[in-house]
Amino acid sequence: MAKRYWNINLEEMLEAGVHFGHGTRKWNPRMAPYISAKRKGIHITNLTRTARFLSEACDLVFDAASKGKQFLIVGTKNKAADSVARAAIRARCHYVKKNGSVFRDLRTEQKTGGLNRLPKRDAAMLKRQLSHLQTYLGGIKYMTRLPDIVIIVDQQEEYTALRECITLGIPTICLIDTNSDPDLADISIPANDDAIASIRLILNKLVVAICEGRSSYIRNP
């Protein structure tokens, strides 16, 4: 896999607050190699390492996209959800920004005609719930097979999704903060997973790489 230049700028990451970790009492010792300092009770992430792993992740998704591979982006917490949806739509990826267990139950009821057997008031309420959930889960309604790579925003929040990917053998790229385990994902990108600007910056770099890879695939199918 050839290395490319992705315009990953340390100053830009500083401005986005990518370097701010969690409080020093709330950390995973395995993150020690990715932490450069402590400041006012919080850990500071080593942005040189962030840039290195982000660059590796960009190379990976570019290579995959240039071969027509499919991606799923997962980020369900409020601070990440909108950025996840925008990034996925821009890169033509599948995405999940809310938990979908209730969604599956409602879809089953709708497909089997269960809603038609309910009182009108109850059916109307369930249909409103279905519409609301579709807003969040619409990003996977056209996914007909398992994705080739899953991008996860916040390892702690999406731990179940990460474990499922590991079980299924799906490669993962994970945005991890100082309270995470860097050894679980195939590529872990140490970064602030609470600041919207930080999440958006990381996703934007990955999206650019995916889009360039897709363009290469279209030109050389």
JSON list of C-alpha atoms in Angstrom, two decimals:
[
{"chain": "A", "resi": 1, "resn": "MET", "atom": "CA", "xyz": [0.00, 0.00, 0.00]},
{"chain": "A", "resi": 2, "resn": "ALA", "atom": "CA", "xyz": [1.62, 3.21, -1.20]},
{"chain": "A", "resi": 3, "resn": "LYS", "atom": "CA", "xyz": [1.88, 6.19, 1.15]},
{"chain": "A", "resi": 4, "resn": "ARG", "atom": "CA", "xyz": [0.27, 9.44, 0.05]},
{"chain": "A", "resi": 5, "resn": "TYR", "atom": "CA", "xyz": [0.22, 13.01, 1.28]},
{"chain": "A", "resi": 6, "resn": "TRP", "atom": "CA", "xyz": [-3.03, 13.92, 3.04]},
{"chain": "A", "resi": 7, "resn": "ASN", "atom": "CA", "xyz": [-2.30, 17.48, 4.19]},
{"chain": "A", "resi": 8, "resn": "ILE", "atom": "CA", "xyz": [-2.49, 16.59, 7.87]},
{"chain": "A", "resi": 9, "resn": "ASN", "atom": "CA", "xyz": [-1.44, 19.76, 9.65]},
{"chain": "A", "resi": 10, "resn": "LEU", "atom": "CA", "xyz": [-0.46, 19.83, 13.33]},
{"chain": "A", "resi": 11, "resn": "GLU", "atom": "CA", "xyz": [-1.53, 23.47, 13.70]},
{"chain": "A", "resi": 12, "resn": "GLU", "atom": "CA", "xyz": [-4.95, 22.64, 12.28]},
{"chain": "A", "resi": 13, "resn": "MET", "atom": "CA", "xyz": [-5.29, 19.81, 14.79]},
{"chain": "A", "resi": 14, "resn": "LEU", "atom": "CA", "xyz": [-4.31, 22.11, 17.64]},
{"chain": "A", "resi": 15, "resn": "GLU", "atom": "CA", "xyz": [-6.98, 24.62, 16.62]},
{"chain": "A", "resi": 16, "resn": "ALA", "atom": "CA", "xyz": [-9.58, 21.84, 16.56]},
{"chain": "A", "resi": 17, "resn": "GLY", "atom": "CA", "xyz": [-8.59, 20.68, 20.05]},
{"chain": "A", "resi": 18, "resn": "VAL", "atom": "CA", "xyz": [-7.62, 17.22, 18.84]},
{"chain": "A", "resi": 19, "resn": "HIS", "atom": "CA", "xyz": [-4.89, 17.07, 21.50]},
{"chain": "A", "resi": 20, "resn": "PHE", "atom": "CA", "xyz": [-7.17, 17.39, 24.54]},
{"chain": "A", "resi": 21, "resn": "GLY", "atom": "CA", "xyz": [-7.71, 14.05, 26.30]},
{"chain": "A", "resi": 22, "resn": "HIS", "atom": "CA", "xyz": [-9.73, 13.05, 29.33]},
{"chain": "A", "resi": 23, "resn": "GLY", "atom": "CA", "xyz": [-8.88, 13.83, 32.94]},
{"chain": "A", "resi": 24, "resn": "THR", "atom": "CA", "xyz": [-5.79, 12.13, 34.31]},
{"chain": "A", "resi": 25, "resn": "ARG", "atom": "CA", "xyz": [-7.94, 10.03, 36.65]},
{"chain": "A", "resi": 26, "resn": "LYS", "atom": "CA", "xyz": [-9.98, 8.71, 33.73]},
{"chain": "A", "resi": 27, "resn": "TRP", "atom": "CA", "xyz": [-7.49, 7.07, 31.43]},
{"chain": "A", "resi": 28, "resn": "ASN", "atom": "CA", "xyz": [-6.33, 3.71, 30.13]},
{"chain": "A", "resi": 29, "resn": "PRO", "atom": "CA", "xyz": [-2.65, 2.99, 30.93]},
{"chain": "A", "resi": 30, "resn": "ARG", "atom": "CA", "xyz": [-2.32, 1.39, 27.49]},
{"chain": "A", "resi": 31, "resn": "MET", "atom": "CA", "xyz": [-2.65, 4.89, 26.06]},
{"chain": "A", "resi": 32, "resn": "ALA", "atom": "CA", "xyz": [0.61, 6.00, 27.71]},
{"chain": "A", "resi": 33, "resn": "PRO", "atom": "CA", "xyz": [2.64, 5.84, 24.44]},
{"chain": "A", "resi": 34, "resn": "TYR", "atom": "CA", "xyz": [0.13, 8.23, 22.83]},
{"chain": "A", "resi": 35, "resn": "ILE", "atom": "CA", "xyz": [0.18, 10.85, 25.60]},
{"chain": "A", "resi": 36, "resn": "SER", "atom": "CA", "xyz": [2.78, 13.62, 25.56]},
{"chain": "A", "resi": 37, "resn": "ALA", "atom": "CA", "xyz": [1.96, 15.59, 28.72]},
{"chain": "A", "resi": 38, "resn": "LYS", "atom": "CA", "xyz": [-0.44, 16.42, 31.54]},
{"chain": "A", "resi": 39, "resn": "ARG", "atom": "CA", "xyz": [-1.94, 19.88, 31.78]},
{"chain": "A", "resi": 40, "resn": "LYS", "atom": "CA", "xyz": [-4.40, 21.19, 34.38]},
{"chain": "A", "resi": 41, "resn": "GLY", "atom": "CA", "xyz": [-5.57, 17.70, 35.26]},
{"chain": "A", "resi": 42, "resn": "ILE", "atom": "CA", "xyz": [-6.02, 16.38, 31.72]},
{"chain": "A", "resi": 43, "resn": "HIS", "atom": "CA", "xyz": [-3.85, 14.31, 29.43]},
{"chain": "A", "resi": 44, "resn": "ILE", "atom": "CA", "xyz": [-2.51, 15.83, 26.22]},
{"chain": "A", "resi": 45, "resn": "THR", "atom": "CA", "xyz": [-2.38, 13.56, 23.19]},
{"chain": "A", "resi": 46, "resn": "ASN", "atom": "CA", "xyz": [0.81, 13.40, 21.13]},
{"chain": "A", "resi": 47, "resn": "LEU", "atom": "CA", "xyz": [-0.34, 14.93, 17.83]},
{"chain": "A", "resi": 48, "resn": "THR", "atom": "CA", "xyz": [2.67, 13.59, 15.95]},
{"chain": "A", "resi": 49, "resn": "ARG", "atom": "CA", "xyz": [1.36, 10.08, 16.61]},
{"chain": "A", "resi": 50, "resn": "THR", "atom": "CA", "xyz": [-2.17, 11.18, 15.77]},
{"chain": "A", "resi": 51, "resn": "ALA", "atom": "CA", "xyz": [-0.94, 12.46, 12.40]},
{"chain": "A", "resi": 52, "resn": "ARG", "atom": "CA", "xyz": [0.93, 9.22, 11.75]},
{"chain": "A", "resi": 53, "resn": "PHE", "atom": "CA", "xyz": [-2.05, 6.95, 12.41]},
{"chain": "A", "resi": 54, "resn": "LEU", "atom": "CA", "xyz": [-4.49, 9.25, 10.64]},
{"chain": "A", "resi": 55, "resn": "SER", "atom": "CA", "xyz": [-2.22, 9.17, 7.59]},
{"chain": "A", "resi": 56, "resn": "GLU", "atom": "CA", "xyz": [-2.13, 5.35, 7.74]},
{"chain": "A", "resi": 57, "resn": "ALA", "atom": "CA", "xyz": [-5.92, 5.27, 7.99]},
{"chain": "A", "resi": 58, "resn": "CYS", "atom": "CA", "xyz": [-6.23, 7.58, 4.97]},
{"chain": "A", "resi": 59, "resn": "ASP", "atom": "CA", "xyz": [-3.92, 5.32, 2.97]},
{"chain": "A", "resi": 60, "resn": "LEU", "atom": "CA", "xyz": [-6.02, 2.30, 3.95]},
{"chain": "A", "resi": 61, "resn": "VAL", "atom": "CA", "xyz": [-9.39, 3.80, 3.00]},
{"chain": "A", "resi": 62, "resn": "PHE", "atom": "CA", "xyz": [-8.01, 5.25, -0.24]},
{"chain": "A", "resi": 63, "resn": "ASP", "atom": "CA", "xyz": [-6.70, 1.83, -1.23]},
{"chain": "A", "resi": 64, "resn": "ALA", "atom": "CA", "xyz": [-9.99, 0.16, -0.30]},
{"chain": "A", "resi": 65, "resn": "ALA", "atom": "CA", "xyz": [-12.13, 2.76, -2.08]},
{"chain": "A", "resi": 66, "resn": "SER", "atom": "CA", "xyz": [-9.99, 2.48, -5.21]},
{"chain": "A", "resi": 67, "resn": "LYS", "atom": "CA", "xyz": [-10.98, -1.21, -5.28]},
{"chain": "A", "resi": 68, "resn": "GLY", "atom": "CA", "xyz": [-14.68, -0.52, -4.88]},
{"chain": "A", "resi": 69, "resn": "LYS", "atom": "CA", "xyz": [-14.90, -1.52, -1.22]},
{"chain": "A", "resi": 70, "resn": "GLN", "atom": "CA", "xyz": [-17.79, -0.44, 1.00]},
{"chain": "A", "resi": 71, "resn": "PHE", "atom": "CA", "xyz": [-17.57, 1.50, 4.29]},
{"chain": "A", "resi": 72, "resn": "LEU", "atom": "CA", "xyz": [-19.74, 1.91, 7.35]},
{"chain": "A", "resi": 73, "resn": "ILE", "atom": "CA", "xyz": [-19.27, 4.88, 9.70]},
{"chain": "A", "resi": 74, "resn": "VAL", "atom": "CA", "xyz": [-20.59, 4.47, 13.25]},
{"chain": "A", "resi": 75, "resn": "GLY", "atom": "CA", "xyz": [-21.03, 7.33, 15.71]},
{"chain": "A", "resi": 76, "resn": "THR", "atom": "CA", "xyz": [-24.15, 7.43, 17.88]},
{"chain": "A", "resi": 77, "resn": "LYS", "atom": "CA", "xyz": [-23.45, 9.99, 20.58]},
{"chain": "A", "resi": 78, "resn": "ASN", "atom": "CA", "xyz": [-25.00, 13.42, 20.14]},
{"chain": "A", "resi": 79, "resn": "LYS", "atom": "CA", "xyz": [-21.73, 15.26, 19.52]},
{"chain": "A", "resi": 80, "resn": "ALA", "atom": "CA", "xyz": [-20.77, 12.89, 16.72]},
{"chain": "A", "resi": 81, "resn": "ALA", "atom": "CA", "xyz": [-24.08, 12.01, 15.03]},
{"chain": "A", "resi": 82, "resn": "ASP", "atom": "CA", "xyz": [-24.48, 14.95, 12.65]},
{"chain": "A", "resi": 83, "resn": "SER", "atom": "CA", "xyz": [-20.81, 14.92, 11.64]},
{"chain": "A", "resi": 84, "resn": "VAL", "atom": "CA", "xyz": [-21.04, 11.18, 10.96]},
{"chain": "A", "resi": 85, "resn": "ALA", "atom": "CA", "xyz": [-24.09, 11.59, 8.74]},
{"chain": "A", "resi": 86, "resn": "ARG", "atom": "CA", "xyz": [-22.58, 14.49, 6.77]},
{"chain": "A", "resi": 87, "resn": "ALA", "atom": "CA", "xyz": [-19.27, 12.70, 6.28]},
{"chain": "A", "resi": 88, "resn": "ALA", "atom": "CA", "xyz": [-20.94, 9.46, 5.19]},
{"chain": "A", "resi": 89, "resn": "ILE", "atom": "CA", "xyz": [-23.25, 11.16, 2.70]},
{"chain": "A", "resi": 90, "resn": "ARG", "atom": "CA", "xyz": [-20.35, 13.12, 1.23]},
{"chain": "A", "resi": 91, "resn": "ALA", "atom": "CA", "xyz": [-18.26, 9.95, 0.82]},
{"chain": "A", "resi": 92, "resn": "ARG", "atom": "CA", "xyz": [-21.26, 7.79, -0.22]},
{"chain": "A", "resi": 93, "resn": "CYS", "atom": "CA", "xyz": [-20.80, 5.50, 2.77]},
{"chain": "A", "resi": 94, "resn": "HIS", "atom": "CA", "xyz": [-23.31, 3.72, 4.95]},
{"chain": "A", "resi": 95, "resn": "TYR", "atom": "CA", "xyz": [-23.67, 5.08, 8.46]},
{"chain": "A", "resi": 96, "resn": "VAL", "atom": "CA", "xyz": [-25.30, 4.55, 11.84]},
{"chain": "A", "resi": 97, "resn": "LYS", "atom": "CA", "xyz": [-25.87, 7.47, 14.17]},
{"chain": "A", "resi": 98, "resn": "LYS", "atom": "CA", "xyz": [-28.43, 5.96, 16.55]},
{"chain": "A", "resi": 99, "resn": "ASN", "atom": "CA", "xyz": [-29.02, 2.58, 18.13]},
{"chain": "A", "resi": 100, "resn": "GLY", "atom": "CA", "xyz": [-31.24, 0.44, 15.91]},
{"chain": "A", "resi": 101, "resn": "SER", "atom": "CA", "xyz": [-32.78, -2.32, 18.03]},
{"chain": "A", "resi": 102, "resn": "VAL", "atom": "CA", "xyz": [-36.22, -0.72, 18.20]},
{"chain": "A", "resi": 103, "resn": "PHE", "atom": "CA", "xyz": [-36.00, 0.12, 14.51]},
{"chain": "A", "resi": 104, "resn": "ARG", "atom": "CA", "xyz": [-35.72, -3.55, 13.56]},
{"chain": "A", "resi": 105, "resn": "ASP", "atom": "CA", "xyz": [-38.76, -4.42, 15.67]},
{"chain": "A", "resi": 106, "resn": "LEU", "atom": "CA", "xyz": [-40.85, -1.68, 14.09]},
{"chain": "A", "resi": 107, "resn": "ARG", "atom": "CA", "xyz": [-39.78, -2.62, 10.58]},
{"chain": "A", "resi": 108, "resn": "THR", "atom": "CA", "xyz": [-40.82, -6.21, 11.26]},
{"chain": "A", "resi": 109, "resn": "GLU", "atom": "CA", "xyz": [-44.24, -5.04, 12.46]},
{"chain": "A", "resi": 110, "resn": "GLN", "atom": "CA", "xyz": [-44.65, -2.90, 9.36]},
{"chain": "A", "resi": 111, "resn": "LYS", "atom": "CA", "xyz": [-43.60, -5.63, 6.91]},
{"chain": "A", "resi": 112, "resn": "THR", "atom": "CA", "xyz": [-45.85, -8.28, 8.49]},
{"chain": "A", "resi": 113, "resn": "GLY", "atom": "CA", "xyz": [-48.84, -5.95, 8.59]},
{"chain": "A", "resi": 114, "resn": "GLY", "atom": "CA", "xyz": [-48.77, -5.79, 12.37]},
{"chain": "A", "resi": 115, "resn": "LEU", "atom": "CA", "xyz": [-49.38, -2.04, 12.38]},
{"chain": "A", "resi": 116, "resn": "ASN", "atom": "CA", "xyz": [-52.64, -2.49, 10.49]},
{"chain": "A", "resi": 117, "resn": "ARG", "atom": "CA", "xyz": [-54.00, -4.70, 13.27]},
{"chain": "A", "resi": 118, "resn": "LEU", "atom": "CA", "xyz": [-53.36, -2.11, 15.97]},
{"chain": "A", "resi": 119, "resn": "PRO", "atom": "CA", "xyz": [-55.81, 0.59, 17.07]},
{"chain": "A", "resi": 120, "resn": "LYS", "atom": "CA", "xyz": [-55.39, 3.67, 14.87]},
{"chain": "A", "resi": 121, "resn": "ARG", "atom": "CA", "xyz": [-53.95, 5.75, 17.69]},
{"chain": "A", "resi": 122, "resn": "ASP", "atom": "CA", "xyz": [-51.30, 3.12, 18.57]},
{"chain": "A", "resi": 123, "resn": "ALA", "atom": "CA", "xyz": [-50.46, 2.52, 14.92]},
{"chain": "A", "resi": 124, "resn": "ALA", "atom": "CA", "xyz": [-50.04, 6.25, 14.31]},
{"chain": "A", "resi": 125, "resn": "MET", "atom": "CA", "xyz": [-47.70, 6.53, 17.31]},
{"chain": "A", "resi": 126, "resn": "LEU", "atom": "CA", "xyz": [-45.56, 3.61, 16.10]},
{"chain": "A", "resi": 127, "resn": "LYS", "atom": "CA", "xyz": [-45.40, 5.02, 12.60]},
{"chain": "A", "resi": 128, "resn": "ARG", "atom": "CA", "xyz": [-44.16, 8.33, 14.00]},
{"chain": "A", "resi": 129, "resn": "GLN", "atom": "CA", "xyz": [-41.49, 6.42, 15.94]},
{"chain": "A", "resi": 130, "resn": "LEU", "atom": "CA", "xyz": [-40.54, 4.53, 12.79]},
{"chain": "A", "resi": 131, "resn": "SER", "atom": "CA", "xyz": [-40.24, 7.78, 10.85]},
{"chain": "A", "resi": 132, "resn": "HIS", "atom": "CA", "xyz": [-38.13, 9.28, 13.64]},
{"chain": "A", "resi": 133, "resn": "LEU", "atom": "CA", "xyz": [-35.81, 6.27, 13.74]},
{"chain": "A", "resi": 134, "resn": "GLN", "atom": "CA", "xyz": [-35.55, 6.16, 9.96]},
{"chain": "A", "resi": 135, "resn": "THR", "atom": "CA", "xyz": [-34.05, 9.63, 10.17]},
{"chain": "A", "resi": 136, "resn": "TYR", "atom": "CA", "xyz": [-31.20, 8.18, 12.21]},
{"chain": "A", "resi": 137, "resn": "LEU", "atom": "CA", "xyz": [-30.84, 4.75, 10.59]},
{"chain": "A", "resi": 138, "resn": "GLY", "atom": "CA", "xyz": [-31.52, 5.66, 6.97]},
{"chain": "A", "resi": 139, "resn": "GLY", "atom": "CA", "xyz": [-27.80, 5.41, 6.38]},
{"chain": "A", "resi": 140, "resn": "ILE", "atom": "CA", "xyz": [-27.92, 1.59, 6.36]},
{"chain": "A", "resi": 141, "resn": "LYS", "atom": "CA", "xyz": [-31.21, 0.88, 4.60]},
{"chain": "A", "resi": 142, "resn": "TYR", "atom": "CA", "xyz": [-29.44, 0.16, 1.27]},
{"chain": "A", "resi": 143, "resn": "MET", "atom": "CA", "xyz": [-26.64, -1.92, 2.79]},
{"chain": "A", "resi": 144, "resn": "THR", "atom": "CA", "xyz": [-27.04, -5.40, 1.31]},
{"chain": "A", "resi": 145, "resn": "ARG", "atom": "CA", "xyz": [-23.88, -7.00, 2.70]},
{"chain": "A", "resi": 146, "resn": "LEU", "atom": "CA", "xyz": [-21.33, -6.55, 5.45]},
{"chain": "A", "resi": 147, "resn": "PRO", "atom": "CA", "xyz": [-19.07, -3.52, 5.00]},
{"chain": "A", "resi": 148, "resn": "ASP", "atom": "CA", "xyz": [-15.42, -4.04, 4.12]},
{"chain": "A", "resi": 149, "resn": "ILE", "atom": "CA", "xyz": [-14.19, -1.44, 6.62]},
{"chain": "A", "resi": 150, "resn": "VAL", "atom": "CA", "xyz": [-15.93, 0.13, 9.62]},
{"chain": "A", "resi": 151, "resn": "ILE", "atom": "CA", "xyz": [-14.95, 3.58, 10.90]},
{"chain": "A", "resi": 152, "resn": "ILE", "atom": "CA", "xyz": [-15.90, 4.09, 14.55]},
{"chain": "A", "resi": 153, "resn": "VAL", "atom": "CA", "xyz": [-16.11, 7.42, 16.36]},
{"chain": "A", "resi": 154, "resn": "ASP", "atom": "CA", "xyz": [-15.49, 6.91, 20.10]},
{"chain": "A", "resi": 155, "resn": "GLN", "atom": "CA", "xyz": [-14.39, 3.42, 21.07]},
{"chain": "A", "resi": 156, "resn": "GLN", "atom": "CA", "xyz": [-16.02, 3.56, 24.50]},
{"chain": "A", "resi": 157, "resn": "GLU", "atom": "CA", "xyz": [-19.41, 4.61, 23.16]},
{"chain": "A", "resi": 158, "resn": "GLU", "atom": "CA", "xyz": [-19.38, 2.10, 20.31]},
{"chain": "A", "resi": 159, "resn": "TYR", "atom": "CA", "xyz": [-17.71, -0.80, 22.11]},
{"chain": "A", "resi": 160, "resn": "THR", "atom": "CA", "xyz": [-20.45, -3.27, 21.12]},
{"chain": "A", "resi": 161, "resn": "ALA", "atom": "CA", "xyz": [-20.08, -2.38, 17.44]},
{"chain": "A", "resi": 162, "resn": "LEU", "atom": "CA", "xyz": [-16.31, -2.75, 17.70]},
{"chain": "A", "resi": 163, "resn": "ARG", "atom": "CA", "xyz": [-16.61, -6.20, 19.29]},
{"chain": "A", "resi": 164, "resn": "GLU", "atom": "CA", "xyz": [-19.03, -7.29, 16.56]},
{"chain": "A", "resi": 165, "resn": "CYS", "atom": "CA", "xyz": [-16.55, -6.18, 13.90]},
{"chain": "A", "resi": 166, "resn": "ILE", "atom": "CA", "xyz": [-13.77, -8.11, 15.61]},
{"chain": "A", "resi": 167, "resn": "THR", "atom": "CA", "xyz": [-15.96, -11.23, 15.77]},
{"chain": "A", "resi": 168, "resn": "LEU", "atom": "CA", "xyz": [-16.89, -10.90, 12.08]},
{"chain": "A", "resi": 169, "resn": "GLY", "atom": "CA", "xyz": [-13.32, -10.14, 11.01]},
{"chain": "A", "resi": 170, "resn": "ILE", "atom": "CA", "xyz": [-14.18, -6.70, 9.62]},
{"chain": "A", "resi": 171, "resn": "PRO", "atom": "CA", "xyz": [-11.22, -4.26, 9.67]},
{"chain": "A", "resi": 172, "resn": "THR", "atom": "CA", "xyz": [-11.81, -1.23, 11.87]},
{"chain": "A", "resi": 173, "resn": "ILE", "atom": "CA", "xyz": [-10.52, 2.33, 12.11]},
{"chain": "A", "resi": 174, "resn": "CYS", "atom": "CA", "xyz": [-11.31, 3.80, 15.49]},
{"chain": "A", "resi": 175, "resn": "LEU", "atom": "CA", "xyz": [-11.08, 7.31, 16.91]},
{"chain": "A", "resi": 176, "resn": "ILE", "atom": "CA", "xyz": [-9.83, 6.77, 20.47]},
{"chain": "A", "resi": 177, "resn": "ASP", "atom": "CA", "xyz": [-9.46, 9.12, 23.42]},
{"chain": "A", "resi": 178, "resn": "THR", "atom": "CA", "xyz": [-7.12, 8.68, 26.40]},
{"chain": "A", "resi": 179, "resn": "ASN", "atom": "CA", "xyz": [-9.61, 6.37, 28.17]},
{"chain": "A", "resi": 180, "resn": "SER", "atom": "CA", "xyz": [-9.59, 3.79, 25.35]},
{"chain": "A", "resi": 181, "resn": "ASP", "atom": "CA", "xyz": [-7.69, 0.62, 24.48]},
{"chain": "A", "resi": 182, "resn": "PRO", "atom": "CA", "xyz": [-5.49, 1.29, 21.42]},
{"chain": "A", "resi": 183, "resn": "ASP", "atom": "CA", "xyz": [-4.97, -2.41, 20.73]},
{"chain": "A", "resi": 184, "resn": "LEU", "atom": "CA", "xyz": [-8.55, -3.32, 19.78]},
{"chain": "A", "resi": 185, "resn": "ALA", "atom": "CA", "xyz": [-8.95, -1.66, 16.37]},
{"chain": "A", "resi": 186, "resn": "ASP", "atom": "CA", "xyz": [-6.85, -2.34, 13.27]},
{"chain": "A", "resi": 187, "resn": "ILE", "atom": "CA", "xyz": [-5.93, 1.35, 13.18]},
{"chain": "A", "resi": 188, "resn": "SER", "atom": "CA", "xyz": [-6.51, 3.49, 16.27]},
{"chain": "A", "resi": 189, "resn": "ILE", "atom": "CA", "xyz": [-6.36, 7.26, 15.84]},
{"chain": "A", "resi": 190, "resn": "PRO", "atom": "CA", "xyz": [-5.65, 8.98, 19.18]},
{"chain": "A", "resi": 191, "resn": "ALA", "atom": "CA", "xyz": [-7.75, 12.14, 19.30]},
{"chain": "A", "resi": 192, "resn": "ASN", "atom": "CA", "xyz": [-10.33, 14.10, 21.27]},
{"chain": "A", "resi": 193, "resn": "ASP", "atom": "CA", "xyz": [-13.61, 12.23, 20.81]},
{"chain": "A", "resi": 194, "resn": "ASP", "atom": "CA", "xyz": [-15.73, 14.82, 22.63]},
{"chain": "A", "resi": 195, "resn": "ALA", "atom": "CA", "xyz": [-15.07, 18.01, 20.64]},
{"chain": "A", "resi": 196, "resn": "ILE", "atom": "CA", "xyz": [-17.15, 18.38, 17.49]},
{"chain": "A", "resi": 197, "resn": "ALA", "atom": "CA", "xyz": [-14.30, 20.20, 15.71]},
{"chain": "A", "resi": 198, "resn": "SER", "atom": "CA", "xyz": [-11.94, 17.31, 16.45]},
{"chain": "A", "resi": 199, "resn": "ILE", "atom": "CA", "xyz": [-14.38, 14.65, 15.26]},
{"chain": "A", "resi": 200, "resn": "ARG", "atom": "CA", "xyz": [-15.15, 16.63, 12.13]},
{"chain": "A", "resi": 201, "resn": "LEU", "atom": "CA", "xyz": [-11.47, 17.14, 11.28]},
{"chain": "A", "resi": 202, "resn": "ILE", "atom": "CA", "xyz": [-10.66, 13.42, 11.56]},
{"chain": "A", "resi": 203, "resn": "LEU", "atom": "CA", "xyz": [-13.71, 12.43, 9.53]},
{"chain": "A", "resi": 204, "resn": "ASN", "atom": "CA", "xyz": [-13.00, 15.05, 6.87]},
{"chain": "A", "resi": 205, "resn": "LYS", "atom": "CA", "xyz": [-9.50, 13.69, 6.27]},
{"chain": "A", "resi": 206, "resn": "LEU", "atom": "CA", "xyz": [-10.88, 10.16, 5.91]},
{"chain": "A", "resi": 207, "resn": "VAL", "atom": "CA", "xyz": [-13.67, 11.35, 3.62]},
{"chain": "A", "resi": 208, "resn": "VAL", "atom": "CA", "xyz": [-11.20, 13.11, 1.31]},
{"chain": "A", "resi": 209, "resn": "ALA", "atom": "CA", "xyz": [-9.19, 9.89, 1.06]},
{"chain": "A", "resi": 210, "resn": "ILE", "atom": "CA", "xyz": [-12.31, 7.80, 0.36]},
{"chain": "A", "resi": 211, "resn": "CYS", "atom": "CA", "xyz": [-13.53, 10.24, -2.29]},
{"chain": "A", "resi": 212, "resn": "GLU", "atom": "CA", "xyz": [-10.14, 10.27, -4.03]},
{"chain": "A", "resi": 213, "resn": "GLY", "atom": "CA", "xyz": [-10.08, 6.49, -3.92]},
{"chain": "A", "resi": 214, "resn": "ARG", "atom": "CA", "xyz": [-13.56, 6.27, -5.42]},
{"chain": "A", "resi": 215, "resn": "SER", "atom": "CA", "xyz": [-12.53, 8.64, -8.21]},
{"chain": "A", "resi": 216, "resn": "SER", "atom": "CA", "xyz": [-9.58, 6.37, -8.96]},
{"chain": "A", "resi": 217, "resn": "TYR", "atom": "CA", "xyz": [-11.93, 3.36, -9.06]},
{"chain": "A", "resi": 218, "resn": "ILE", "atom": "CA", "xyz": [-14.27, 5.11, -11.49]},
{"chain": "A", "resi": 219, "resn": "ARG", "atom": "CA", "xyz": [-11.38, 6.05, -13.79]},
{"chain": "A", "resi": 220, "resn": "ASN", "atom": "CA", "xyz": [-9.81, 2.59, -13.61]},
{"chain": "A", "resi": 221, "resn": "PRO", "atom": "CA", "xyz": [-12.56, 0.07, -12.87]}
]
